[in-house]
Short mmCIF file of C-alpha atoms and ligand atoms in Angstrom, two decimals:
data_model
loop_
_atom_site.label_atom_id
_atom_site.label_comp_id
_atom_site.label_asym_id
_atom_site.label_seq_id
_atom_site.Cartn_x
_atom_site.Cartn_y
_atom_site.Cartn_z
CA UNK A 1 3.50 -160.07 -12.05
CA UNK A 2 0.41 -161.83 -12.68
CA UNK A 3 -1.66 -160.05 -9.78
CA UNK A 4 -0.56 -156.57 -11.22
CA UNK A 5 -1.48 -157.24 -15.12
CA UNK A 6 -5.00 -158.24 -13.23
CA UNK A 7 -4.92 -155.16 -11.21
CA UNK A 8 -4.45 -153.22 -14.77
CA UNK A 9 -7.31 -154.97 -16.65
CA UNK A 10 -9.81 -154.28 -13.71
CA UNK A 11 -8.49 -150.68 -13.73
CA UNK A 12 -9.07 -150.76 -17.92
CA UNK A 13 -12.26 -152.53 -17.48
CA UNK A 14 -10.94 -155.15 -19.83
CA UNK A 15 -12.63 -158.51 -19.86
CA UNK A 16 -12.41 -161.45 -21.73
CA UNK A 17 -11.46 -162.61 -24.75
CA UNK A 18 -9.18 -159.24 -23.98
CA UNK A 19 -6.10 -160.15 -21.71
CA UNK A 20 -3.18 -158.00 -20.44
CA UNK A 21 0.01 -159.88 -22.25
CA UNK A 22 2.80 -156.91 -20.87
CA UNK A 23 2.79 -154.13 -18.90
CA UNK A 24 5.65 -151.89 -19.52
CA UNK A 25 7.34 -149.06 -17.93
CA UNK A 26 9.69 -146.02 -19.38
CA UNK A 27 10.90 -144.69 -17.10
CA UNK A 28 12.87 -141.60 -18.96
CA UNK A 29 9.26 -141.25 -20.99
CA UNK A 30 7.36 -141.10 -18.19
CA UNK A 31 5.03 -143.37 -19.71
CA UNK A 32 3.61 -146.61 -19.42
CA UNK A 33 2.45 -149.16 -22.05
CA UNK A 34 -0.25 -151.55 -20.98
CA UNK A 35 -0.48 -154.44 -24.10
CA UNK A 36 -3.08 -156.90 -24.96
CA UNK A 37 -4.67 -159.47 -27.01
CA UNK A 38 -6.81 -162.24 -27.44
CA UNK A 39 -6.29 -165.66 -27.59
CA UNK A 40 -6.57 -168.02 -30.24
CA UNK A 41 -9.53 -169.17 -31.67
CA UNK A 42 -11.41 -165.71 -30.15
CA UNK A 43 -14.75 -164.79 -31.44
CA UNK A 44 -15.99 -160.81 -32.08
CA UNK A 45 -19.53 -159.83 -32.72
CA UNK A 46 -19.61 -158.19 -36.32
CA UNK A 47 -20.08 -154.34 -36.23
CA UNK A 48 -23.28 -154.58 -38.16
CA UNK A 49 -25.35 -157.62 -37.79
CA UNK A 50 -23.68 -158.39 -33.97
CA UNK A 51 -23.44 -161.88 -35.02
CA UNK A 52 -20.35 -164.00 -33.68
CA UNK A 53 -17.30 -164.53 -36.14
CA UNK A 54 -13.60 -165.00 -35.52
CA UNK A 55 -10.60 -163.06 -36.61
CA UNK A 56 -9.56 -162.79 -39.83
CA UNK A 57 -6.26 -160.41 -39.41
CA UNK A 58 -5.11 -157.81 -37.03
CA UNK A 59 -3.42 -154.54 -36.68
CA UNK A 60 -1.56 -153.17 -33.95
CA UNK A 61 -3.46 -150.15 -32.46
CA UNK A 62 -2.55 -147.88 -29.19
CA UNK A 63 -4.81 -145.30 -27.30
CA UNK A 64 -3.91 -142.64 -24.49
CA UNK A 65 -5.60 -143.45 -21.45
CA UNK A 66 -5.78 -141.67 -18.22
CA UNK A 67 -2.52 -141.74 -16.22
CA UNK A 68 -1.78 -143.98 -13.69
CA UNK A 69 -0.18 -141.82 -11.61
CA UNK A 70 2.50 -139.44 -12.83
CA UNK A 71 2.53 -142.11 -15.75
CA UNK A 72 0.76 -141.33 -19.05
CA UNK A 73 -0.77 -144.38 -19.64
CA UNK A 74 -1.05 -146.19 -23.13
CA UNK A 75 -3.24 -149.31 -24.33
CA UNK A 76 -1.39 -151.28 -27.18
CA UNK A 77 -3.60 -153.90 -28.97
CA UNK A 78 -3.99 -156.29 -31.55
CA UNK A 79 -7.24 -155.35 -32.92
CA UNK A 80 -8.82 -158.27 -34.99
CA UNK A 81 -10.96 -157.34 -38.33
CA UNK A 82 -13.81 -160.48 -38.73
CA UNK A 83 -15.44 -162.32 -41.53
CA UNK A 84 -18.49 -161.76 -41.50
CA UNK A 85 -20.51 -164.06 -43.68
CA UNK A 86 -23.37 -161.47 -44.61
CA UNK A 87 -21.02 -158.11 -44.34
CA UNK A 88 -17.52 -159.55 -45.09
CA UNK A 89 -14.31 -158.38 -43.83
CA UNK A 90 -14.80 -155.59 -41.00
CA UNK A 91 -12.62 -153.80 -38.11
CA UNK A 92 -14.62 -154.89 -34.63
CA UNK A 93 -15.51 -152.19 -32.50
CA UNK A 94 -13.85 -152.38 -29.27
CA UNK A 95 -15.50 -151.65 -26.00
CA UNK A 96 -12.79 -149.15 -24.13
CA UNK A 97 -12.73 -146.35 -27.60
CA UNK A 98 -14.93 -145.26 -30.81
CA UNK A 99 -13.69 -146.18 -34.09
CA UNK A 100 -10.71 -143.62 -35.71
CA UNK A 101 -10.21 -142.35 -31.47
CA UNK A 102 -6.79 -141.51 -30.76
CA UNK A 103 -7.81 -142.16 -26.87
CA UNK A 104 -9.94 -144.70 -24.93
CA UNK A 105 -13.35 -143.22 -23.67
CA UNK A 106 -12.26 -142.75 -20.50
CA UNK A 107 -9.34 -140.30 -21.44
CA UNK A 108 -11.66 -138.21 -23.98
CA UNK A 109 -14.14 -137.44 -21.10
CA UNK A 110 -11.16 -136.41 -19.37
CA UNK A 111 -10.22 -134.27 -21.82
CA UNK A 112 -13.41 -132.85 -22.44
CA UNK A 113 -13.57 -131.67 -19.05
CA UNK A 114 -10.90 -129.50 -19.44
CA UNK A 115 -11.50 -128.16 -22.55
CA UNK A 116 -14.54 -126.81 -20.68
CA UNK A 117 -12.51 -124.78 -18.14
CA UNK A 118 -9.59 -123.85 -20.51
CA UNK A 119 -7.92 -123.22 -23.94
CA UNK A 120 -7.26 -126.29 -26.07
CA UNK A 121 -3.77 -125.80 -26.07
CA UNK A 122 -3.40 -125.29 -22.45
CA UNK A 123 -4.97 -128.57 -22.37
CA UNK A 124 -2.41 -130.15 -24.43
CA UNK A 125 0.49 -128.93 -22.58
CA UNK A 126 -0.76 -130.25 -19.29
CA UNK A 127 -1.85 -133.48 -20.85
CA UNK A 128 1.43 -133.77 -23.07
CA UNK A 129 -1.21 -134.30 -26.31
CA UNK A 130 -0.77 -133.10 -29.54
CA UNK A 131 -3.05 -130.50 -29.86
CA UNK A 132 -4.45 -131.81 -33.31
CA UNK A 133 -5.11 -134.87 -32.07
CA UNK A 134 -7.77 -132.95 -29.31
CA UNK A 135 -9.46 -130.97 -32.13
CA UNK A 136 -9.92 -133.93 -33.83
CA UNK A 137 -11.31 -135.20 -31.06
CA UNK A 138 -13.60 -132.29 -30.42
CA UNK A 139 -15.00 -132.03 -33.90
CA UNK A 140 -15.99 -135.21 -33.87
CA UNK A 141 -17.79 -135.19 -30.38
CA UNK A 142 -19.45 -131.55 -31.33
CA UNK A 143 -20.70 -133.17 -34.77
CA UNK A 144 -21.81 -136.30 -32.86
CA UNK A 145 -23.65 -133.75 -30.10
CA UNK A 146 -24.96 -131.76 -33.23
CA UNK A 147 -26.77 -135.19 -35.08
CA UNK A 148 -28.40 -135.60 -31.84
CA UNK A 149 -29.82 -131.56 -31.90
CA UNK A 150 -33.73 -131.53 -32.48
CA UNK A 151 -34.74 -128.04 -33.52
CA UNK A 152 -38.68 -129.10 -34.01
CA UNK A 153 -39.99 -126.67 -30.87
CA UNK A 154 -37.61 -123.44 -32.25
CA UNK A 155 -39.80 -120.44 -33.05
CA UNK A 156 -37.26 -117.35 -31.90
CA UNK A 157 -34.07 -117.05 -33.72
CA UNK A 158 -31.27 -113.99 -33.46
CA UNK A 159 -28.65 -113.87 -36.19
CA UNK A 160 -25.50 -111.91 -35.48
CA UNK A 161 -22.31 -111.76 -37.70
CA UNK A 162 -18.84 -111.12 -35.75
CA UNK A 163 -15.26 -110.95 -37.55
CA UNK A 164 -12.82 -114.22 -37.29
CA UNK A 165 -9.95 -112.31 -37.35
CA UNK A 166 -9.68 -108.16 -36.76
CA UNK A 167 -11.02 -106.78 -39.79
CA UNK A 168 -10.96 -110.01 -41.72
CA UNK A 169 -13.70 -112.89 -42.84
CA UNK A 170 -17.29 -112.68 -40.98
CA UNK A 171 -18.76 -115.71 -39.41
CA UNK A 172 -22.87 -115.40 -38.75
CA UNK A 173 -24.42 -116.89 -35.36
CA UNK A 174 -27.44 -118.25 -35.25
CA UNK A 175 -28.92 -118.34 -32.00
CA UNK A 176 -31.82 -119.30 -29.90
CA UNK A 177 -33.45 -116.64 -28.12
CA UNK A 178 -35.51 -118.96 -26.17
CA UNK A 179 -33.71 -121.47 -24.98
CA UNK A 180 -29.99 -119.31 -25.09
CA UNK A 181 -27.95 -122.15 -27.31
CA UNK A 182 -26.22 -121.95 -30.22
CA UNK A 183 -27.68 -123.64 -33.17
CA UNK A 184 -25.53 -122.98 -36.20
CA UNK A 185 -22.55 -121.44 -37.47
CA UNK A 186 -21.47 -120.11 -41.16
CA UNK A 187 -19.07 -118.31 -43.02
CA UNK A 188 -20.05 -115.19 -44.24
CA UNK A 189 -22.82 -112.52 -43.64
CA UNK A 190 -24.79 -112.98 -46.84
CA UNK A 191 -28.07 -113.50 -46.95
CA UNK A 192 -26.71 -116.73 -48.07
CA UNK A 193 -26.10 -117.56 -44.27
CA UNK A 194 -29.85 -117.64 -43.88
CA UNK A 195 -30.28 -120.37 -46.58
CA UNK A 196 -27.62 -122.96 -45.28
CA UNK A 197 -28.73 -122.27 -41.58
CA UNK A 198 -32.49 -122.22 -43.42
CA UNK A 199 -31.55 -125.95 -44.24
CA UNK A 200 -29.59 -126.85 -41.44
CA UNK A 201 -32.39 -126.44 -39.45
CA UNK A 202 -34.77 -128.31 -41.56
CA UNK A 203 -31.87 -131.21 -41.40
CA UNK A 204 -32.81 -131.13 -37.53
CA UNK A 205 -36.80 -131.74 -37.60
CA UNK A 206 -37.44 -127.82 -38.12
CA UNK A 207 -39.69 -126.17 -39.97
CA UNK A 208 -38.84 -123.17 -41.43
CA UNK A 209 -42.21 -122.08 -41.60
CA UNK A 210 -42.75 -122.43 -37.62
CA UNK A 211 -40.30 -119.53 -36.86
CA UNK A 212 -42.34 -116.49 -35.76
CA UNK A 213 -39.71 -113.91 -35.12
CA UNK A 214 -35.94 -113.01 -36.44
CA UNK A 215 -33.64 -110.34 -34.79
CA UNK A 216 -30.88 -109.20 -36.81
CA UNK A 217 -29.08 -106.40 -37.53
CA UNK A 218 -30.04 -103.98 -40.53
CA UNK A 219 -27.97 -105.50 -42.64
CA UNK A 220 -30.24 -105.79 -46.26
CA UNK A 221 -28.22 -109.10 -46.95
CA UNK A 222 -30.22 -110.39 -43.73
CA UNK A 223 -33.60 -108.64 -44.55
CA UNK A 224 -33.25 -110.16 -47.97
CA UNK A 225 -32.37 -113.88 -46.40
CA UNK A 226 -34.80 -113.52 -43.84
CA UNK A 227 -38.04 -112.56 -46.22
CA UNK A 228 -36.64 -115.47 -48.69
CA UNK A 229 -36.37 -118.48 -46.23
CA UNK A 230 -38.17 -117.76 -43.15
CA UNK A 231 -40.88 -115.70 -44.66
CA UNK A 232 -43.61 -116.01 -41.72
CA UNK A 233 -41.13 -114.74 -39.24
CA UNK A 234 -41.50 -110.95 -38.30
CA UNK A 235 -37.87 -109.18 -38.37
CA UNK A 236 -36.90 -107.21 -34.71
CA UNK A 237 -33.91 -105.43 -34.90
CA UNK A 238 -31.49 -105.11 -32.47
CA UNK A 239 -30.89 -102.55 -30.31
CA UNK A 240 -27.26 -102.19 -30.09
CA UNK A 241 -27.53 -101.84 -33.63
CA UNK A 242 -29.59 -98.93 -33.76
CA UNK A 243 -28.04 -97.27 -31.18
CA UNK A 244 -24.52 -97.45 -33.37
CA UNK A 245 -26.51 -95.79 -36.16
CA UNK A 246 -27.78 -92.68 -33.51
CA UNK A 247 -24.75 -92.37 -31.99
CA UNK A 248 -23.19 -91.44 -35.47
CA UNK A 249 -25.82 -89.71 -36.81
CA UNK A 250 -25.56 -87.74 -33.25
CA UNK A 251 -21.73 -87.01 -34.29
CA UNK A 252 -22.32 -85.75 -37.64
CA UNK A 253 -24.95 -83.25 -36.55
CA UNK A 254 -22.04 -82.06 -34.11
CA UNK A 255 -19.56 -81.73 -36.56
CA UNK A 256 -21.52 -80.24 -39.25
CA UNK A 257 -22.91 -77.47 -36.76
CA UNK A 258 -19.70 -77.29 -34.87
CA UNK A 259 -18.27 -75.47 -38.37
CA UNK A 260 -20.53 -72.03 -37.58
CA UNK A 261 -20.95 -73.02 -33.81
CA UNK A 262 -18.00 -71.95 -31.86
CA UNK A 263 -19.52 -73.33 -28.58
CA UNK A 264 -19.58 -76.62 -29.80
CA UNK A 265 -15.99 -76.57 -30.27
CA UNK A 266 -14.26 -79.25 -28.18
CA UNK A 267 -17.18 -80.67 -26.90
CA UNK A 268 -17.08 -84.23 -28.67
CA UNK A 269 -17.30 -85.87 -25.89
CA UNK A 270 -20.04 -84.42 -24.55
CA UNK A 271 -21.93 -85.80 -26.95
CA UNK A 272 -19.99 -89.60 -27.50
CA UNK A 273 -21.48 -90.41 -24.10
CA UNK A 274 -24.13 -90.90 -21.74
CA UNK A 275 -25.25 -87.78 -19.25
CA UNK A 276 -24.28 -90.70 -16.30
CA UNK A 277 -21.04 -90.80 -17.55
CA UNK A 278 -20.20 -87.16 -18.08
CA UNK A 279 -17.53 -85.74 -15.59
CA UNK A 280 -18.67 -83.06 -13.50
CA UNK A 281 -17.25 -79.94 -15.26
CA UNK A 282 -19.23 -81.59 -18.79
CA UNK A 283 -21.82 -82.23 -17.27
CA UNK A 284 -22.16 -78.31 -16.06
CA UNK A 285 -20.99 -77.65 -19.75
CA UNK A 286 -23.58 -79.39 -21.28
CA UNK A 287 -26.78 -78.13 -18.75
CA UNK A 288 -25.23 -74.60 -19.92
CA UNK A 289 -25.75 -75.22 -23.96
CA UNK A 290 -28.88 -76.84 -22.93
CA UNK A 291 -30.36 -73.89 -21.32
CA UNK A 292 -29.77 -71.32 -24.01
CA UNK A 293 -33.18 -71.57 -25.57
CA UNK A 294 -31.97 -69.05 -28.07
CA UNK A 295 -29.29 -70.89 -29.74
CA UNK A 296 -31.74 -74.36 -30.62
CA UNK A 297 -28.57 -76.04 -30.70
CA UNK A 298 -29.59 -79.05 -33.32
CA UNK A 299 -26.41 -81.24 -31.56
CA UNK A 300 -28.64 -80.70 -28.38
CA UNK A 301 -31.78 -81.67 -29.71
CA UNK A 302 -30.08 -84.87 -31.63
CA UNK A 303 -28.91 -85.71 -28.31
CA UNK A 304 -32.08 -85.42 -26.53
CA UNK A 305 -32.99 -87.86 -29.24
CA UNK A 306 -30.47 -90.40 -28.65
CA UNK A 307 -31.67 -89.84 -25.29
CA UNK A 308 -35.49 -90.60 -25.87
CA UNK A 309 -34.27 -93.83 -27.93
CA UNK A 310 -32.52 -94.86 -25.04
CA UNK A 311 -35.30 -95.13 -22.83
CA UNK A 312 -33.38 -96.30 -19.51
CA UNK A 313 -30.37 -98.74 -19.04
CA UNK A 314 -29.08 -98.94 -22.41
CA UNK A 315 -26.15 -101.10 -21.58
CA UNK A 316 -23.20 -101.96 -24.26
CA UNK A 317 -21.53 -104.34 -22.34
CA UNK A 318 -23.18 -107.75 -23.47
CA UNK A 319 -22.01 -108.99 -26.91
CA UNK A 320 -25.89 -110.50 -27.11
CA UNK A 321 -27.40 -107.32 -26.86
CA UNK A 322 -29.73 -108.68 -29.51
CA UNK A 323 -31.36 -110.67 -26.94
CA UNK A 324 -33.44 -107.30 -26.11
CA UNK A 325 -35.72 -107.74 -29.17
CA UNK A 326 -37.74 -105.09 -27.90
CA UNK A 327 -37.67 -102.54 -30.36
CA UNK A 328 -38.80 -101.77 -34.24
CA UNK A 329 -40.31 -104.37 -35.80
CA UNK A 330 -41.18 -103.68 -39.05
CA UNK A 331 -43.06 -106.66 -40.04
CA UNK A 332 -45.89 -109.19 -38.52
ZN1 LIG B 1 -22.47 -159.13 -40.01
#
């Protein structure tokens, strides 16, 4: 028995004063419990000052660790709190999990590599975790990634607000156009967003004042936020945007004409998409109410428009569109 608790603590890295006591297997769990402790007398360096004191009390603790085969594997220990002379009483750290971690290190880089390839819940069914436990576990690893952030060099930002749920509650993203990463997330769409990412972004070495250019949408709540907080920055909007407001400015002049204009009649669609898109027989249909000089169809001449604004390759299928910051600025 001795040479596989041995085999254990080399595979859990364990070293002294830590010392496999049990290893135990259920069977009908599927599980196995690997427990240790410390012997007598044991120092631990204090959390804060690193200097050597012995235990004071313990409390029994357990992580997940990675499975040892089909066996989910867990790590029971008494965990020691010291006496510090200088700090007084304090929980060590221990050198296989962070403080508060429902799993050792090793099992939450596990974990974190699936949460990269798949749903968090998916996750938790393969892993048999409770999928609280994970989020917990991935809020605190995003805040921990997000202390480390250092926003000092960003100059290019693009806000965009999406919906959390259909039709419910906006969220605004605040984005890097240079380097293409995230750097903040709020509730709302208000030009209240600005201000909290505003200081968010000083919180990470920024200066407001560095930024040189915004995109947003035409939202004034963003105008507004943008002139008050990151005043030197010249606003681009987007072009997806714009093109949402031809499009139905397009439509209207098509439904308001289409009320004397019996050859507009039926012909929405015509005019809802792009000439590459039309079907043969519209695209005839539409070459025949462009070349009747005599009518000056305004729905024509709107589309033409649309057209113009276009330019070439006006794509909808990337929910970043705002990374084309090419058009309209207003400002700077
Ligand atoms: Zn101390």
């Amino acid at each position: 028995m001795e040479a596989l608790e041995s085999l254990f603590a080399r595979a859990l890295k364990l070293e002294a004063p830590w010392k496999i006591t049990k290893i135990a297997f259920y069977e009908d769990e599927g599980a196995i419990k690997v427990f240790a402790d410390f012997p007598r007398g044991s120092t631990f360096c204090c959390p804060v000052c690193g200097k050597d004191a012995k235990a004071y009390d313990t409390t029994e603790k357990e992580w997940r660790h990675l499975n040892f085969f089909q066996y989910a594997c867990y790590l029971a220990v008494r965990v020691p709190r010291i006496d510090c002379p200088d700090h007084g009483v304090l929980q060590i750290d221990v050198p296989w999990a962070r403080d508060g971690a429902d799993f050792t290190f090793l099992f939450e880089s596990f974990d974190r590599t699936l949460v990269r390839e798949m749903p968090v819940n998916k996750v938790s069914q393969i892993i048999h975790v409770d999928d609280n436990k994970l989020w917990r576990m991935m809020h605190h690893c995003t805040e921990a990634a997000r202390q480390e952030e250092d926003y000092s060099s960003l100059t290019t930002i693009g806000v965009d607000e999406t919906a959390k749920a259909r039709g419910y509650d906006y969220v605004s993203l605040f984005v890097d156009l240079v380097e293409k990463r995230t750097l903040f997330v709020a509730e709302g769409k208000g030009a209240e967003t600005i201000k909290a990412f505003t200081e968010d972004f000083r919180e990470h070495h920024g200066n407001p004042h560095d930024s040189t250019d915004v995109a947003i949408d035409m939202s004034p709540a963003f105008i507004k936020g943008v002139e008050e907080n990151l005043s030197h920055a010249a606003i681009t909007f987007d072009k997806y945007h714009i093109m949402k407001i031809i499009h139905t400015a397009v439509d209207e002049v098509r439904k308001a004409e289409g009320k004397q204009q019996d050859l507009l009649r039926g012909q929405k669609y015509i005019f809802w998409k792009n000439r590459q898109n039309l079907t043969e027989a519209q695209r005839t249909r539409l070459a025949s109410l462009e070349s009747m000089p005599r009518l000056n169809l305004k729905t024509v001449r709107a589309y033409h428009i649309r057209e113009n604004f276009q330019g070439g390759g006006y794509e909808k299928s990337s929910p970043f569109m705002f990374l084309d910051v090419t058009t309209c600025r207003i400002k700077g």
